[in-house]
Each structure stands twice: as structure tokens, then as C-alpha cells.
Coordinates of C-alpha atoms in Angstrom, one line a residue:
X270 CA 9.0 134.3 -66.5
X271 CA 6.8 135.1 -69.5
X272 CA 7.3 137.8 -72.2
X273 CA 4.8 140.2 -70.7
X274 CA 6.6 139.9 -67.3
X275 CA 9.9 141.2 -68.8
X276 CA 11.1 144.7 -68.9
X277 CA 11.5 145.9 -72.5
X278 CA 14.2 148.4 -71.4
X279 CA 16.7 145.5 -71.6
X280 CA 15.7 144.5 -75.1
X281 CA 18.4 143.8 -77.7
X282 CA 16.1 144.9 -80.6
X283 CA 15.5 148.2 -78.9
X284 CA 19.2 148.7 -78.2
X285 CA 20.0 147.8 -81.9
X286 CA 17.4 150.3 -83.1
X287 CA 19.1 153.0 -80.9
X288 CA 22.2 152.5 -83.0
X289 CA 20.9 151.7 -86.5
X290 CA 17.2 152.4 -86.4
X291 CA 17.1 155.6 -88.4
X292 CA 16.2 155.6 -92.1
X293 CA 19.3 157.5 -93.1
X294 CA 21.6 155.2 -91.0
X295 CA 20.3 152.1 -92.8
X296 CA 20.8 153.8 -96.2
X297 CA 24.4 154.7 -95.2
X298 CA 24.9 151.0 -94.4
X299 CA 23.4 150.0 -97.7
X300 CA 25.9 152.2 -99.5
X301 CA 28.8 150.8 -97.4
X302 CA 27.8 147.3 -98.3
X303 CA 27.7 148.2 -101.9
X304 CA 31.2 149.6 -101.9
X305 CA 30.4 153.4 -101.6
X306 CA 32.8 154.6 -99.0
X307 CA 33.4 158.3 -99.6
X308 CA 31.3 161.1 -98.1
X309 CA 30.6 163.0 -101.4
X310 CA 29.7 159.8 -103.2
X311 CA 27.3 158.7 -100.4
X312 CA 25.7 162.2 -100.2
X313 CA 25.1 162.3 -104.0
X314 CA 23.9 158.7 -104.3
X315 CA 21.5 158.8 -101.4
X316 CA 20.5 162.4 -101.7
X317 CA 20.9 163.4 -98.1
X318 CA 22.1 166.6 -96.7
X319 CA 25.7 167.0 -95.5
X320 CA 24.8 167.6 -91.9
X321 CA 22.6 164.4 -91.7
X322 CA 25.3 162.3 -93.4
X323 CA 28.0 163.7 -91.2
X324 CA 25.9 162.9 -88.1
X325 CA 25.1 159.3 -89.2
X326 CA 28.7 158.6 -90.1
X327 CA 29.9 160.0 -86.7
X328 CA 27.4 157.7 -84.9
X329 CA 28.3 154.6 -86.9
X330 CA 32.0 155.3 -86.2
X331 CA 31.4 155.8 -82.5
X332 CA 29.4 152.6 -82.4
X333 CA 32.3 150.7 -84.0
X334 CA 30.3 149.8 -87.2
X335 CA 32.3 151.9 -89.6
X336 CA 35.9 152.9 -89.4
X337 CA 37.4 156.0 -91.0
X338 CA 40.4 155.3 -93.4
X339 CA 42.3 158.4 -94.6
X340 CA 42.9 158.9 -98.3
X341 CA 44.2 161.8 -100.3
X342 CA 43.6 162.7 -103.9
X343 CA 46.2 164.7 -105.7
X344 CA 45.7 168.4 -105.1
X345 CA 43.1 167.9 -102.3
X346 CA 43.2 167.7 -98.5
X347 CA 43.3 164.4 -96.7
X348 CA 39.8 163.0 -96.2
X349 CA 38.2 159.8 -94.8
X350 CA 36.4 157.0 -96.5
X351 CA 34.3 154.8 -94.3
X352 CA 34.8 151.0 -94.2
X353 CA 32.7 148.4 -92.5
X354 CA 34.2 146.8 -89.4
X355 CA 33.6 143.2 -88.4
X356 CA 30.8 144.5 -86.3
X357 CA 29.4 146.3 -89.3
X358 CA 29.7 143.3 -91.5
X359 CA 27.6 141.3 -89.0
X360 CA 24.7 143.6 -90.0
X361 CA 24.6 142.1 -93.5
X362 CA 21.8 139.6 -92.8
X363 CA 19.8 142.4 -91.4
X364 CA 20.1 144.4 -94.6
X365 CA 19.4 141.3 -96.7
X366 CA 16.2 140.6 -94.6
X367 CA 15.0 144.2 -95.1
X368 CA 15.7 143.8 -98.8
X369 CA 13.8 140.6 -99.1
X370 CA 10.8 142.0 -97.2
X371 CA 10.9 145.1 -99.5
X372 CA 11.2 142.9 -102.6
X373 CA 8.1 140.9 -101.5
X374 CA 5.9 143.7 -100.4
X375 CA 7.2 147.0 -101.8
X376 CA 8.8 146.3 -105.2
X377 CA 7.5 147.5 -108.5
X378 CA 5.6 145.0 -110.7
X379 CA 8.8 144.6 -112.7
X380 CA 10.4 143.0 -109.7
X381 CA 13.2 143.9 -107.3
X382 CA 15.7 146.6 -108.2
X383 CA 18.6 144.6 -106.7
X384 CA 19.3 141.0 -106.4
X385 CA 22.0 139.8 -103.9
X386 CA 23.7 136.7 -105.3
X387 CA 26.3 134.2 -104.2
X388 CA 29.5 135.2 -106.0
X389 CA 30.5 131.5 -106.6
X390 CA 27.2 130.0 -107.7
X391 CA 25.3 133.1 -108.9
X392 CA 22.3 132.0 -107.0
X393 CA 20.2 134.6 -105.1
X394 CA 20.9 134.7 -101.3
X395 CA 18.2 134.7 -98.6
X396 CA 18.2 135.7 -95.0
X397 CA 16.6 133.0 -93.0
X398 CA 16.5 131.9 -89.3
X399 CA 18.0 128.5 -88.9
X400 CA 19.2 126.3 -86.0
X401 CA 22.6 125.0 -86.8
X402 CA 22.5 122.1 -89.3
X403 CA 18.8 122.4 -90.3
X404 CA 16.7 124.0 -93.0
X405 CA 15.3 127.5 -92.6
X406 CA 12.4 128.3 -90.3
X407 CA 9.4 130.5 -90.9
X408 CA 8.0 132.9 -88.4
X409 CA 5.3 130.3 -87.6
X410 CA 8.0 127.9 -86.6
X411 CA 9.7 130.2 -84.1
X412 CA 8.8 131.9 -80.9
X413 CA 10.2 134.6 -78.7
X414 CA 11.0 133.7 -75.1
X415 CA 12.8 135.7 -72.5
X416 CA 16.5 135.0 -72.3
X417 CA 18.9 135.1 -69.4
X418 CA 19.2 138.9 -69.7
X419 CA 15.5 139.5 -69.3
X420 CA 14.4 141.9 -66.6
X421 CA 11.1 141.8 -64.9
X422 CA 8.8 144.8 -65.4
X423 CA 9.4 147.3 -62.7
X424 CA 6.5 147.4 -60.2
X425 CA 6.1 151.1 -60.5
X426 CA 5.4 151.0 -64.3
X427 CA 1.8 150.5 -65.5
X428 CA 1.4 147.1 -67.0
X429 CA -0.2 147.1 -70.5
X430 CA -2.9 144.5 -71.2
X431 CA -2.0 141.6 -73.5
X432 CA -4.0 143.1 -76.3
X433 CA -2.3 146.5 -76.2
X434 CA 1.1 144.9 -75.9
X435 CA 0.5 142.7 -78.9
X436 CA -0.7 145.6 -80.9
X437 CA 2.2 147.8 -79.9
X438 CA 4.9 145.2 -80.8
X439 CA 3.1 143.5 -83.6
X440 CA 4.3 140.2 -82.3
X441 CA 1.5 138.9 -80.2
X442 CA 2.3 135.9 -78.0
X443 CA 3.8 133.6 -80.6
X444 CA 3.3 131.8 -83.9
X445 CA -0.5 131.3 -83.4
X446 CA -1.0 135.1 -83.7
X447 CA 0.9 135.6 -87.0
X448 CA -1.3 136.4 -89.9
X449 CA -0.8 134.7 -93.3

């Protein structure tokens, strides 16, 4: 089965975006990875409204990405801070990859505002795609092929042409269609 013969309703990228694909959700995750755990601190630092932050935190908790941990400051009611679960920690390479892309294409002339480094060596880290035991691969050295969970496109759904599917996904058919 080829990519254009698979149903995108069973796509892991789409399912992931259903959970973390909103701007504010990614910013909440950025804060959590940087040690900001409390509602008021997140709201102030990111500049989002209380209802939006409450909604994003609720969704991330429901998805098992964050877990609420009660705390109480003297003279105040018990509140929650939000900590990354193992499932949440597994999103770290995603955030690093977004950071790297932003550093390359969106940073000011002065350079990136944040550098993620190895705590031991102090060297900057990089998100790369690698087969076990080998050096990193570029997009030109990879390809997307349907996996065992791929679904065929339902017969009752109009089939897009190769050109319109490539334009809509930005991926084309493989490494020969990547610009650069």
C-alpha cells in the first residue's frame, strides 16, 4: 500500500496534534519543561487568560501529560502545581525540534533566545532522527511509508490528486520533493 492509498484518519501526527497542537498548549509545555509549574506563574509568564490556561491544563491532565500535585502556601487555600508525567517528558524532543527550527528560521539576528545544553558537558543539544547506533539523518535521508496501522482510504471519500495531497501536507512523496 502506498501513502496516498492510506486513510489519514488513522495518522499518529494528526492524533498527536489533537492533543498538543494548539499554540497555548505548546507554550504550557514549554513552561513545564522550564520548571514553571504553578498556574499564576504560567499565566503571568506566558500572558494567557485564566480560562485558556485552565482549559489547556485540564486537557493536558486528562491526556496524562501533566499531573496535578497539591501544594499549600501559608495563609492560602490548597492549589495544584502541574508536573510532567513520563508521557509528558517524552515530548521533550518535540519541543527541542520546534526550538531548533525556530532558532534557524525565526530568531533575531542576535541569535536564539534560549540554548538547551547537556548538563554534564555544557554542549548544546539537538533533536535528530537516528536509527539506533548511527549518526543523525536529514529529511533527505528519510522517507515516510505506511506502517502496520495504516488504513486504506474509504471508497466513499473523494481521492485528492498527488499534487493537491503534496501541497496540503507539505511532504510530497519523499526526499526527492524536499526543497533545499
